[in-house]
XYZ file of C-alpha atoms in Angstrom:
213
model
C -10.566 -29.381 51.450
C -13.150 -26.811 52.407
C -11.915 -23.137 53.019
C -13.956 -20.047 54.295
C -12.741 -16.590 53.933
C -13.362 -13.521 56.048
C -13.249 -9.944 55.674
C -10.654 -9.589 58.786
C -8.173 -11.059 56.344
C -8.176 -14.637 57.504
C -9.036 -18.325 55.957
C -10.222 -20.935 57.854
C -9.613 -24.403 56.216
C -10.897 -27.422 57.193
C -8.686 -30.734 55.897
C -9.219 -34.676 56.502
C -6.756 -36.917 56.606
C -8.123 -39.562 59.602
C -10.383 -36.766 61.177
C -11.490 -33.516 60.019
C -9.139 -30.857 61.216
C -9.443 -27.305 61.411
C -6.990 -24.760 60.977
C -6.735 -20.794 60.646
C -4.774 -19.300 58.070
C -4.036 -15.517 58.557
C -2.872 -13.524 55.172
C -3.405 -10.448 53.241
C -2.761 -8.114 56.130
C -1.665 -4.700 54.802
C 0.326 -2.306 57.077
C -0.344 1.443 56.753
C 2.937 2.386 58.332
C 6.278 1.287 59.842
C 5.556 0.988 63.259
C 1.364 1.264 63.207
C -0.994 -1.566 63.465
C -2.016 -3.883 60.736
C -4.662 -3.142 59.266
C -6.449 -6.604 57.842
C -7.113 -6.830 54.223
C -10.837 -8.601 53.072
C -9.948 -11.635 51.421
C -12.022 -11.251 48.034
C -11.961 -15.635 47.093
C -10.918 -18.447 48.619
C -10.051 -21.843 46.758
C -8.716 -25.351 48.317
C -7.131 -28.479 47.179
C -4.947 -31.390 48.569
C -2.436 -33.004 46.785
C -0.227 -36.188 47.625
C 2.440 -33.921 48.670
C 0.745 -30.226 50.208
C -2.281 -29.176 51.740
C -2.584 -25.868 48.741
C -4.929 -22.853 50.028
C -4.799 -19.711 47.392
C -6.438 -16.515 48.648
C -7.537 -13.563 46.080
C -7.714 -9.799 47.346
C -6.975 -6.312 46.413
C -3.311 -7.010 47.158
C -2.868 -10.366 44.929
C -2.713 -14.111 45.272
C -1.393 -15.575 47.974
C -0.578 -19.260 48.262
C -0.577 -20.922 51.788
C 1.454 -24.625 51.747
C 1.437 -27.248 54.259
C 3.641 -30.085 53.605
C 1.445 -33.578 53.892
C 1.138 -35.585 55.702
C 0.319 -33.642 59.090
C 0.685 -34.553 62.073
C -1.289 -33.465 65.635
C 1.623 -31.152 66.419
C 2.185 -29.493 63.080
C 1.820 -25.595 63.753
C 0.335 -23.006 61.537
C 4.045 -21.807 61.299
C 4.932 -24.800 58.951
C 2.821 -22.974 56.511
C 5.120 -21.257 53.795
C 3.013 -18.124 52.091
C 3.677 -17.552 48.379
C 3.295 -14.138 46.671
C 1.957 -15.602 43.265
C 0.810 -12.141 42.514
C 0.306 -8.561 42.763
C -2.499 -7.914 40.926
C -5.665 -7.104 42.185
C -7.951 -10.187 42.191
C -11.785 -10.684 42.590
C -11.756 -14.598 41.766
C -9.471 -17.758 42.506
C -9.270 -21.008 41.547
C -6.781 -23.989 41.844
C -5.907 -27.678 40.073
C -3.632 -30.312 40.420
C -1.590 -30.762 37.265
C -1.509 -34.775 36.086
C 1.966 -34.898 37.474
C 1.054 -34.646 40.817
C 3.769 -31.836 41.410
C 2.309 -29.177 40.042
C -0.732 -26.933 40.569
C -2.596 -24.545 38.281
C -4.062 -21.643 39.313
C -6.266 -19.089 37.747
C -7.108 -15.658 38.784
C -10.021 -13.100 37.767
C -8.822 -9.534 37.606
C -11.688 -6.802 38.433
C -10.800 -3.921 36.825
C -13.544 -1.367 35.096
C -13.065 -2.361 31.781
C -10.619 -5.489 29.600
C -10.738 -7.844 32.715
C -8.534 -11.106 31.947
C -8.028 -14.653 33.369
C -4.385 -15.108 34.653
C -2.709 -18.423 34.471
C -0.033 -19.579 36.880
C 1.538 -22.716 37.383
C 3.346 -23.703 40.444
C 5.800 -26.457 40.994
C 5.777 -28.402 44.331
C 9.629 -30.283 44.185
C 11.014 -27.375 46.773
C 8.277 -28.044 49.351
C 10.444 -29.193 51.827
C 12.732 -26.596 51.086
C 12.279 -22.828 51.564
C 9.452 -20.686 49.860
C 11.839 -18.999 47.953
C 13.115 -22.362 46.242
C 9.061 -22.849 45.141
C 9.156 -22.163 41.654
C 6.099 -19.845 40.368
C 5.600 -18.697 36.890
C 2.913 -16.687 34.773
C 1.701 -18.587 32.001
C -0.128 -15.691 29.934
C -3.370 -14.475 30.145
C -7.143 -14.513 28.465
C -8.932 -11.778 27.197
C -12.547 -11.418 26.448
C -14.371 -10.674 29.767
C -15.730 -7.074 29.936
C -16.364 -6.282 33.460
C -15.304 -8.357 36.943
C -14.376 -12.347 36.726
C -16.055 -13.648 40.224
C -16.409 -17.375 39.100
C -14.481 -20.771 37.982
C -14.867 -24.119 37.425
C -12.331 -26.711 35.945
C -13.819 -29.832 33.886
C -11.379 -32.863 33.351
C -12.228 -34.040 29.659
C -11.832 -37.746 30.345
C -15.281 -36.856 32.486
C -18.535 -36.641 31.607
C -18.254 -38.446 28.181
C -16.715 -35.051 26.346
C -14.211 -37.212 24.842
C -16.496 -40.233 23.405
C -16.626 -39.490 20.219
C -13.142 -37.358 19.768
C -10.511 -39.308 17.586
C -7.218 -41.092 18.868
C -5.394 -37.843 18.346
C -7.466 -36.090 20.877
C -4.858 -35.275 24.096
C -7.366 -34.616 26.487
C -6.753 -32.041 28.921
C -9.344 -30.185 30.561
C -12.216 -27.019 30.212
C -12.230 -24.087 32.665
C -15.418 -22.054 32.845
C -15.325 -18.452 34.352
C -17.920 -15.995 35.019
C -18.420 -12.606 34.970
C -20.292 -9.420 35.867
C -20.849 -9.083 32.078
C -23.381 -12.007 32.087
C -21.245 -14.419 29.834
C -19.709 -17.633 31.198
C -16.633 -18.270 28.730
C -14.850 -21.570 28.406
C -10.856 -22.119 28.239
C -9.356 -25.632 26.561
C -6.171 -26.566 28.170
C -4.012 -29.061 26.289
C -0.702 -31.130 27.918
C 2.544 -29.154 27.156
C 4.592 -30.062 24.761
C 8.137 -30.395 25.531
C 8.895 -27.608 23.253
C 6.162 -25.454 25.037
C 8.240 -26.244 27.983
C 11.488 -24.945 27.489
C 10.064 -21.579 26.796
C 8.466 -20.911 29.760
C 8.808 -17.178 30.630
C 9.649 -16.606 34.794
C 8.355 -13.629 35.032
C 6.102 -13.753 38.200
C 3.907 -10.409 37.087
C 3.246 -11.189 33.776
C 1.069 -8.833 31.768
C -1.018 -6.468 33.364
């Protein structure tokens, strides 16, 4: 998937399945008043991914993260209104990133805050089994967040531990999982080890969409 973002507030993404295909996705728009125009919000980042079940663009501005889903496969005739919009968050963003979960149903998602000082990596996890149902039936939950970066986080990238030979000398106990790098205005590059849930991680779960600020 390869998306572009604008400063009018939209996202162009362009998607293969037999042929590339393009498609416009318009989000963030702010309105000032009831009844006045909309005013378009800049979209700030801009991260794609396909899964076996969605077509997954997240969007990061002053408003939030968005997420944009379109139910795979598509079809010549599918239009852009097939595309259910997610509020995954409210707060400000600078950076976005995305990752399908091993299960196949589930995405990850990261966000950058870009606040003046004690900027933090949120973690959200989204589950894809109401796809076909209504957005409201997509369940979204805030996993926490990670301290450490002093000034904006603009940058992430995800590193599956099975790659790249990390694992080849780790012992049998070793559960894999995967790195995330982000970057920051405060010229350090931290990195994040996510292990596989445990069942008893699980069940405690909190719902709350906001999280901590």
């Amino acid at each position: 998937v390869l998306a572009c973002a604008f400063s009018d507030g939209t996202v162009t993404v362009w998607h293969r399945d037999d042929e590339w295909r393009e498609e416009i996705i318009v989000g963030h728009v702010a309105g000032e008043s009831e009844g006045s125009a909309l005013a378009p919000t800049s979209v700030a980042d801009v991260a794609g991914i396909a899964t076996s079940k969605a077509l997954a663009v997240v969007t990061a501005s002053v408003d939030g993260i968005d997420l944009h889903l379109r139910p795979l496969p598509t079809t010549s005739t599918t239009l852009l209104h097939h595309t259910q919009t997610i509020k995954v968050s409210s707060h400000a963003a600078a950076s976005v990133s995305v990752k399908v979960l091993p299960r196949q149903n589930e995405l990850l998602i990261v966000s950058g805050t870009a606040s003046p000082r004690g900027n933090r990596v949120h973690v959200y996890t989204v589950c894809l089994d109401g796809l076909s149902q209504l957005a409201d039936d997509i369940v979204v939950r805030h996993q926490g967040s990670l301290p450490g970066h002093l000034d904006w986080v603009t940058c992430f990238s995800f590193w599956d531990c099975m790659e790249g030979g990390i694992n080849e000398e780790a012992d049998d106990d070793d559960d894999g999982g995967f790195l995330l790098a982000s970057g920051s205005h405060d010229a350090r590059i931290r990195l994040w080890k996510f292990h596989p849930p445990t069942a008893a991680a699980a069940a405690s779960i909190d719902n709350d969409m906001d999280g901590e600020s």
